[in-house]
Short mmCIF file of C-alpha atoms and ligand atoms in Angstrom, two decimals:
data_model
loop_
_atom_site.label_atom_id
_atom_site.label_comp_id
_atom_site.label_asym_id
_atom_site.label_seq_id
_atom_site.Cartn_x
_atom_site.Cartn_y
_atom_site.Cartn_z
CA MET J 87 55.20 24.74 -113.76
CA ASP J 88 52.70 23.13 -111.43
CA ILE J 89 51.84 23.17 -107.74
CA GLY J 90 50.05 20.06 -106.45
CA LEU J 91 47.97 20.44 -103.28
CA ILE J 92 47.98 17.30 -101.15
CA GLY J 93 46.79 16.35 -97.68
CA LEU J 94 44.05 14.60 -95.74
CA PRO J 95 40.39 15.38 -96.48
CA GLN J 96 38.73 18.36 -94.75
CA VAL J 97 41.93 20.24 -93.98
CA GLY J 98 41.20 23.24 -96.21
CA LYS J 99 42.82 22.23 -99.53
CA SER J 100 39.94 23.39 -101.71
CA LEU J 101 39.58 26.62 -99.76
CA LEU J 102 43.31 27.25 -100.22
CA PHE J 103 42.98 26.44 -103.92
CA ARG J 104 40.30 29.11 -104.32
CA LEU J 105 42.42 31.61 -102.40
CA LEU J 106 45.39 30.92 -104.67
CA ALA J 107 43.68 30.56 -108.01
CA GLY J 108 40.05 31.68 -107.80
CA GLU J 109 37.38 29.31 -109.05
CA GLY J 110 39.50 27.35 -111.54
CA ARG J 111 38.29 24.74 -114.01
CA GLY J 112 36.73 21.54 -112.72
CA GLY J 113 33.98 21.13 -110.19
CA PRO J 114 32.91 19.55 -106.92
CA GLY J 115 34.30 16.04 -106.67
CA GLN J 116 36.59 16.60 -109.67
CA THR J 117 40.23 17.53 -110.02
CA THR J 118 40.36 21.31 -110.41
CA VAL J 119 43.10 23.34 -112.06
CA GLY J 120 43.72 27.07 -112.04
CA MET J 121 46.50 29.63 -112.26
CA ALA J 122 47.96 31.13 -109.07
CA PRO J 123 49.59 34.55 -109.46
CA ILE J 124 52.83 34.85 -107.46
CA PRO J 125 52.85 38.17 -105.58
CA ASP J 126 56.22 39.92 -105.79
CA PRO J 127 56.89 43.27 -104.09
CA ARG J 128 59.54 44.01 -106.75
CA LEU J 129 56.84 43.99 -109.40
CA ASP J 130 54.90 46.63 -107.44
CA ARG J 131 58.01 48.84 -107.17
CA LEU J 132 58.60 48.54 -110.93
CA ALA J 133 54.96 49.36 -111.59
CA ALA J 134 55.28 52.50 -109.44
CA LEU J 135 58.26 53.52 -111.58
CA TYR J 136 56.79 52.83 -115.03
CA LYS J 137 53.06 53.38 -114.37
CA PRO J 138 52.18 50.84 -117.07
CA ARG J 139 48.68 50.08 -118.34
CA LYS J 140 49.06 46.50 -117.22
CA VAL J 141 50.94 44.62 -114.48
CA THR J 142 51.34 40.87 -114.92
CA PRO J 143 52.77 38.71 -112.15
CA ALA J 144 54.37 35.31 -112.71
CA ALA J 145 51.85 32.48 -112.29
CA LEU J 146 51.97 28.77 -111.52
CA ARG J 147 49.34 26.19 -112.32
CA VAL J 148 47.68 24.66 -109.23
CA THR J 149 45.90 21.31 -109.01
CA ASP J 150 43.34 20.46 -106.34
CA VAL J 151 42.36 16.82 -106.10
CA PRO J 152 39.29 15.59 -104.16
CA GLY J 153 40.51 14.04 -100.92
CA ALA J 154 41.25 10.48 -99.93
CA VAL J 155 42.55 8.92 -96.71
CA PRO J 156 45.68 6.73 -96.85
CA GLY J 157 45.09 3.19 -95.69
CA ASP J 158 41.34 3.66 -95.82
CA ASP J 159 40.93 2.95 -99.52
CA ARG J 160 44.23 2.14 -101.18
CA ALA J 161 43.02 2.46 -104.77
CA ARG J 162 41.41 5.81 -104.13
CA TRP J 163 44.49 7.10 -102.33
CA ASN J 164 46.71 6.01 -105.23
CA ARG J 165 44.46 7.80 -107.70
CA PHE J 166 44.74 10.87 -105.50
CA LEU J 167 48.54 10.75 -105.70
CA GLU J 168 48.45 9.93 -109.40
CA ALA J 169 46.88 13.33 -110.03
CA VAL J 170 49.94 15.18 -108.66
CA ARG J 171 52.64 13.06 -110.36
CA GLY J 172 53.21 15.83 -112.89
CA ALA J 173 53.56 18.59 -110.27
CA ASP J 174 56.90 20.38 -109.82
CA VAL J 175 56.31 21.21 -106.17
CA LEU J 176 53.95 19.76 -103.57
CA VAL J 177 52.12 21.79 -100.94
CA HIS J 178 50.95 19.63 -98.04
CA VAL J 179 47.98 21.33 -96.37
CA ILE J 180 47.83 20.43 -92.68
CA ARG J 181 45.01 21.16 -90.27
CA ALA J 182 45.79 22.99 -87.04
CA PHE J 183 42.41 24.74 -86.72
CA ALA J 184 40.07 23.63 -83.98
CA ASP J 185 36.43 23.12 -84.95
CA GLU J 186 34.18 20.86 -82.87
CA THR J 187 31.57 20.73 -85.60
CA LEU J 188 34.10 19.31 -88.07
CA PRO J 189 35.92 16.28 -86.63
CA HIS J 190 39.42 15.63 -87.98
CA VAL J 191 39.34 12.49 -90.17
CA LEU J 192 41.82 10.81 -87.80
CA GLY J 193 39.94 11.82 -84.66
CA ASP J 194 42.18 14.54 -83.24
CA VAL J 195 44.25 17.41 -84.54
CA ASP J 196 47.98 16.63 -84.63
CA PRO J 197 50.01 18.54 -87.26
CA LEU J 198 53.26 16.58 -86.86
CA ARG J 199 51.45 13.23 -87.12
CA ASP J 200 49.79 14.36 -90.36
CA ALA J 201 53.06 15.69 -91.78
CA ARG J 202 54.75 12.36 -91.03
CA LEU J 203 51.84 10.33 -92.34
CA ILE J 204 51.87 12.00 -95.75
CA ARG J 205 55.65 12.00 -95.90
CA ASP J 206 55.68 8.24 -95.23
CA GLU J 207 52.95 7.67 -97.81
CA LEU J 208 54.95 9.45 -100.50
CA ILE J 209 58.03 7.39 -99.61
CA LEU J 210 56.05 4.13 -99.82
CA THR J 211 54.50 5.14 -103.12
CA ASP J 212 57.92 5.88 -104.62
CA LEU J 213 59.29 2.64 -103.22
CA ALA J 214 56.63 0.70 -105.12
CA VAL J 215 57.46 2.57 -108.34
CA VAL J 216 61.22 2.02 -107.94
CA GLU J 217 60.83 -1.68 -107.09
CA SER J 218 58.61 -2.38 -110.05
CA ALA J 219 60.94 -0.49 -112.44
CA ARG J 220 63.87 -2.45 -111.06
CA ASN J 221 62.07 -5.79 -111.43
CA ARG J 222 61.04 -4.97 -114.98
CA LEU J 223 64.59 -4.02 -116.03
CA GLU J 224 66.19 -6.98 -114.29
CA ALA J 225 63.84 -9.27 -116.16
CA LEU J 226 65.00 -7.87 -119.51
CA PRO J 227 67.53 -10.05 -121.30
CA PRO J 228 70.85 -8.10 -121.38
CA ARG J 229 70.83 -7.81 -125.18
CA LYS J 230 67.51 -5.97 -125.01
CA ARG J 231 68.76 -3.39 -122.50
CA ARG J 232 69.43 0.10 -123.79
CA PRO J 233 72.28 2.22 -122.35
CA ASP J 234 69.78 4.11 -120.16
CA ASP J 235 68.51 0.80 -118.79
CA GLU J 236 72.03 -0.20 -117.77
CA ALA J 237 72.50 3.13 -115.98
CA LEU J 238 69.12 2.74 -114.28
CA LEU J 239 69.95 -0.78 -113.15
CA GLU J 240 72.92 0.70 -111.28
CA ARG J 241 70.98 3.63 -109.91
CA LEU J 242 67.68 2.05 -108.84
CA PRO J 243 69.10 -0.04 -105.96
CA LEU J 244 70.49 3.20 -104.49
CA LEU J 245 67.07 4.81 -104.69
CA GLN J 246 65.44 1.76 -103.18
CA ALA J 247 67.91 1.74 -100.27
CA ALA J 248 67.28 5.43 -99.53
CA LEU J 249 63.50 4.94 -99.55
CA GLU J 250 63.79 1.86 -97.34
CA GLN J 251 65.66 4.06 -94.87
CA GLU J 252 62.67 6.44 -95.05
CA ARG J 253 64.65 9.11 -96.87
CA PRO J 254 62.99 11.14 -99.66
CA LEU J 255 64.80 10.91 -102.99
CA ARG J 256 65.47 14.64 -103.13
CA GLU J 257 68.09 14.10 -100.41
CA LEU J 258 70.30 12.13 -102.81
CA GLU J 259 72.81 13.63 -105.23
CA TRP J 260 71.34 13.96 -108.72
CA SER J 261 73.09 14.68 -111.99
CA ASP J 262 71.03 16.07 -114.89
CA GLU J 263 71.42 12.70 -116.62
CA ASP J 264 70.18 10.80 -113.56
CA LEU J 265 67.16 13.10 -113.37
CA ARG J 266 66.40 12.70 -117.05
CA ARG J 267 66.36 8.90 -116.78
CA VAL J 268 63.74 8.85 -114.02
CA ARG J 269 61.61 11.73 -115.30
CA GLY J 270 58.90 9.39 -116.61
CA PHE J 271 58.48 7.75 -113.19
CA GLY J 272 56.88 10.84 -111.60
CA LEU J 273 58.70 10.20 -108.32
CA LEU J 274 56.91 12.13 -105.59
CA THR J 275 59.70 12.45 -103.00
CA LEU J 276 61.91 14.05 -105.63
CA LYS J 277 59.63 17.06 -105.61
CA PRO J 278 60.24 19.92 -103.22
CA MET J 279 57.64 20.12 -100.47
CA VAL J 280 56.11 23.04 -98.59
CA LEU J 281 54.02 22.51 -95.44
CA ALA J 282 50.99 24.83 -95.30
CA VAL J 283 49.38 24.90 -91.87
CA ASN J 284 45.75 26.03 -91.74
CA VAL J 285 45.28 27.77 -88.38
CA ASP J 286 42.13 29.25 -86.88
CA GLU J 287 41.51 32.87 -85.89
CA ALA J 288 42.48 32.37 -82.24
CA GLN J 289 45.74 30.68 -83.28
CA LEU J 290 46.41 33.45 -85.78
CA GLN J 291 45.87 36.05 -83.04
CA ALA J 292 48.08 34.10 -80.64
CA GLY J 293 50.78 33.72 -83.31
CA THR J 294 51.12 29.99 -82.64
CA PHE J 295 49.22 26.70 -82.76
CA PRO J 296 49.35 23.49 -80.67
CA GLY J 297 52.21 21.28 -81.79
CA GLU J 298 54.00 24.09 -83.63
CA SER J 299 57.47 23.64 -82.17
CA ALA J 300 57.45 19.86 -82.77
CA LEU J 301 56.34 20.39 -86.37
CA ARG J 302 58.89 23.14 -87.03
CA GLU J 303 61.71 21.09 -85.59
CA ALA J 304 60.88 18.08 -87.77
CA ALA J 305 60.35 20.24 -90.86
CA ALA J 306 63.70 21.98 -90.34
CA GLY J 307 65.36 18.56 -90.32
CA TRP J 308 63.54 17.66 -93.53
CA GLY J 309 64.42 20.97 -95.18
CA GLU J 310 60.74 21.77 -95.73
CA PRO J 311 59.46 25.33 -95.21
CA VAL J 312 56.43 25.79 -92.94
CA ILE J 313 53.94 28.53 -93.81
CA THR J 314 50.83 29.28 -91.73
CA PHE J 315 47.61 30.73 -93.08
CA CYS J 316 44.06 31.05 -91.77
CA GLY J 317 41.63 30.06 -94.51
CA PRO J 318 38.56 32.05 -93.42
CA VAL J 319 40.57 35.20 -92.56
CA GLU J 320 42.41 35.01 -95.88
CA ALA J 321 39.03 34.77 -97.62
CA GLU J 322 37.97 37.97 -95.83
CA ILE J 323 41.20 39.75 -96.80
CA ALA J 324 40.60 38.83 -100.44
CA GLU J 325 37.13 40.43 -100.28
CA LEU J 326 38.44 43.75 -98.94
CA GLU J 327 39.39 46.83 -100.96
CA PRO J 328 43.20 47.03 -101.21
CA ALA J 329 43.29 50.11 -98.92
CA GLU J 330 41.39 48.26 -96.18
CA ARG J 331 43.67 45.24 -96.19
CA GLU J 332 46.61 46.58 -94.21
CA PRO J 333 44.64 47.81 -91.19
CA PHE J 334 42.65 44.57 -91.20
CA MET J 335 45.79 42.43 -91.26
CA ALA J 336 47.39 44.62 -88.58
CA GLU J 337 44.61 43.51 -86.21
CA TYR J 338 45.99 40.00 -86.56
CA GLY J 339 49.59 41.13 -86.40
CA ILE J 340 50.38 40.09 -89.98
CA ALA J 341 52.00 42.24 -92.67
CA GLU J 342 51.11 40.11 -95.66
CA PRO J 343 48.41 37.54 -96.48
CA GLY J 344 49.55 33.98 -95.67
CA VAL J 345 48.52 32.89 -99.15
CA ALA J 346 50.97 35.38 -100.69
CA ARG J 347 53.79 33.99 -98.54
CA LEU J 348 52.73 30.48 -99.44
CA ALA J 349 52.66 31.15 -103.19
CA ARG J 350 56.14 32.65 -102.98
CA ALA J 351 57.47 29.77 -100.88
CA ALA J 352 56.17 27.26 -103.44
CA TYR J 353 57.71 29.30 -106.25
CA GLU J 354 61.08 29.46 -104.54
CA ALA J 355 61.02 25.80 -103.53
CA SER J 356 60.36 24.78 -107.12
CA GLY J 357 63.67 26.44 -108.12
CA LEU J 358 62.10 29.19 -110.21
CA ILE J 359 63.44 32.73 -110.45
CA SER J 360 61.94 35.78 -112.19
CA PHE J 361 63.18 38.24 -114.71
CA PHE J 362 61.19 41.36 -115.55
CA THR J 363 60.22 43.24 -118.66
CA ALA J 364 59.17 46.83 -118.06
CA GLY J 365 57.66 49.54 -120.23
CA GLU J 366 54.73 51.93 -120.44
CA GLU J 367 52.50 49.21 -121.82
CA GLU J 368 53.25 46.42 -119.36
CA VAL J 369 55.41 45.52 -116.40
CA ARG J 370 55.69 41.78 -116.14
CA ALA J 371 57.46 39.02 -114.19
CA TRP J 372 58.52 35.92 -116.12
CA PRO J 373 59.22 32.61 -114.40
CA ILE J 374 62.35 30.74 -115.52
CA ARG J 375 64.47 27.98 -114.08
CA ARG J 376 67.83 28.92 -112.62
CA GLY J 377 70.47 28.55 -115.35
CA THR J 378 68.26 29.76 -118.21
CA THR J 379 70.22 31.67 -120.88
CA ALA J 380 69.26 35.05 -122.34
CA LYS J 381 68.23 33.46 -125.64
CA GLU J 382 66.03 30.86 -123.93
CA ALA J 383 64.50 33.55 -121.73
CA ALA J 384 63.61 35.54 -124.86
CA GLY J 385 61.79 32.42 -126.07
CA LYS J 386 59.52 32.52 -123.01
CA ILE J 387 58.14 35.79 -124.31
CA HIS J 388 57.92 34.89 -127.99
CA SER J 389 59.51 32.26 -130.23
CA ASP J 390 60.40 35.03 -132.74
CA MET J 391 62.45 36.74 -130.05
CA GLU J 392 64.44 33.58 -129.47
CA ARG J 393 64.93 32.85 -133.18
CA GLY J 394 65.95 36.39 -134.07
CA PHE J 395 67.84 37.08 -130.83
CA ILE J 396 70.50 39.80 -131.16
CA ARG J 397 71.27 40.82 -127.58
CA ALA J 398 69.77 41.51 -124.18
CA GLU J 399 69.99 44.88 -122.47
CA VAL J 400 70.09 44.04 -118.78
CA VAL J 401 69.97 45.98 -115.55
CA ALA J 402 69.77 44.46 -112.07
CA TYR J 403 66.50 45.27 -110.27
CA ASP J 404 68.37 46.79 -107.29
CA ASP J 405 70.37 49.14 -109.52
CA LEU J 406 67.27 50.32 -111.37
CA ILE J 407 65.34 51.01 -108.17
CA ARG J 408 68.32 52.70 -106.50
CA LEU J 409 68.96 55.00 -109.49
CA GLY J 410 65.28 55.57 -110.23
CA SER J 411 65.26 55.54 -114.05
CA MET J 412 66.68 53.77 -117.07
CA ALA J 413 68.41 57.02 -118.13
CA ALA J 414 70.25 57.21 -114.80
CA VAL J 415 71.18 53.52 -115.10
CA ARG J 416 72.68 54.15 -118.54
CA GLU J 417 74.59 57.19 -117.31
CA ALA J 418 76.05 55.20 -114.43
CA GLY J 419 77.22 52.56 -116.92
CA LEU J 420 75.07 49.87 -115.29
CA LEU J 421 73.10 48.86 -118.37
CA ARG J 422 74.84 45.74 -119.62
CA LEU J 423 74.72 44.38 -123.16
CA GLU J 424 74.60 40.60 -122.89
CA GLY J 425 74.83 37.87 -125.52
CA ARG J 426 72.79 34.73 -126.10
CA ASP J 427 74.64 32.60 -123.53
CA TYR J 428 74.34 35.05 -120.63
CA VAL J 429 72.76 33.24 -117.66
CA VAL J 430 69.76 35.30 -116.54
CA GLN J 431 69.78 36.25 -112.84
CA ASP J 432 66.83 36.62 -110.49
CA GLY J 433 65.57 40.22 -110.71
CA ASP J 434 67.18 41.11 -114.05
CA VAL J 435 65.16 43.74 -115.90
CA ILE J 436 65.64 42.92 -119.57
CA LEU J 437 64.97 44.46 -122.96
CA PHE J 438 65.53 41.97 -125.77
CA ARG J 439 66.78 43.16 -129.17
CA PHE J 440 65.83 40.84 -131.99
CA ASN J 441 65.32 40.56 -135.77
CA VAL J 442 62.11 39.21 -137.21
N1 GDP F 1889 36.87 26.29 -88.80
C1 GDP F 1889 37.54 26.21 -89.93
N2 GDP F 1889 37.05 25.49 -90.93
C2 GDP F 1889 37.75 25.41 -92.07
C3 GDP F 1889 39.00 26.04 -92.25
N3 GDP F 1889 39.45 25.76 -93.48
C4 GDP F 1889 38.52 24.97 -94.06
N4 GDP F 1889 37.49 24.74 -93.20
C5 GDP F 1889 36.30 23.95 -93.42
O1 GDP F 1889 36.67 22.62 -93.61
C6 GDP F 1889 35.83 21.99 -94.56
C7 GDP F 1889 36.68 21.40 -95.63
O2 GDP F 1889 37.34 22.41 -96.33
P1 GDP F 1889 37.91 22.11 -97.78
O3 GDP F 1889 38.65 23.32 -98.22
O4 GDP F 1889 36.84 21.60 -98.67
O5 GDP F 1889 38.92 20.94 -97.40
P2 GDP F 1889 39.56 19.82 -98.33
O6 GDP F 1889 38.76 18.59 -98.13
O7 GDP F 1889 40.95 19.65 -97.76
O8 GDP F 1889 39.56 20.31 -99.75
C8 GDP F 1889 34.90 23.07 -95.09
O9 GDP F 1889 33.67 22.91 -94.40
C9 GDP F 1889 35.60 24.35 -94.70
O10 GDP F 1889 34.68 25.39 -94.49
C10 GDP F 1889 39.50 26.82 -91.17
O11 GDP F 1889 40.57 27.42 -91.23
N5 GDP F 1889 38.72 26.87 -90.04
MG1 MG F 1890 38.78 19.44 -101.45
#
């Protein structure tokens, strides 16, 4: 699963990338990839219970692409978008911070304008992809069309109409089959989007930034979450010893780093949920898509576990924390034995039984 960072140049994308994923692989002027751990308070509670040697959070891959300005250099902008075609969720980084020494690439700071600009760009990019796919299929002689082509020829005009009305494709109804047929197109407006607003220290202190209500109102209509973070302050938090973090954040009136909230928002927007494995050796969160079965979930850990799957011993996170131990869970009759087709729920703590 991948997060793609997008946005105008000089808004703090690369700084956010480093906050999420550390240094990553790549370099200045190159596309950089890294892994972003997804903080989860439930994992900390489980770790307190099991005191394992190792705690492993779920992680998503993040891609940071060197910036380009839409309209300014079309080819460069298209290459920029090309790099995030494979992403499962897009995070649009938007500048709210004031800094006279660093002019905004469009002259002034205007978060809603930037949000709209990128949104419109993604719609136009998809429109070009849909039109060219439609033209290609319509040019095929009917005897050369495969069944999927016929289905696409019915579907593509619908997509085109939505995009022409400036609606992202994720607003349409999608069956699994419909999604499968367009998977190769890398449609950008099909991806969930999170708006990440980079505020400055004064705005963080004030708890708001200029243009916030206009941006939030538009984003609510689009169904896109808005998360604020202050790049330089987040960088300071990351440098601190864990015990020093809370008092430092309290000075800014925040309970949790913005980057942690952002990572979780991207995770949730991408439709992922977590199940846990817990023992003395390791407590770990595993990312799965909603609807994953017990047998498939076992395969995330090891292919042998999937092949030799016998059953899953499952307890809900809330039950385990409330009762305080696996023994108490068993006594209360809340440890469930589930078969291969059980649909894993968010927060399930699972022990897989398998044959090798
Ligand atoms: N004042 C201020 N400068 C920032 C902030 N975030 C990033 N910058 C600066 O903006 C410039 C561009 O940041 P970068 O992360 O490379 O942006 P990118 O082009 O979107 O990847 C750098 O000089 C950063 O130090 C911020 O929150 N406040
Ligand atoms: Mg950059």
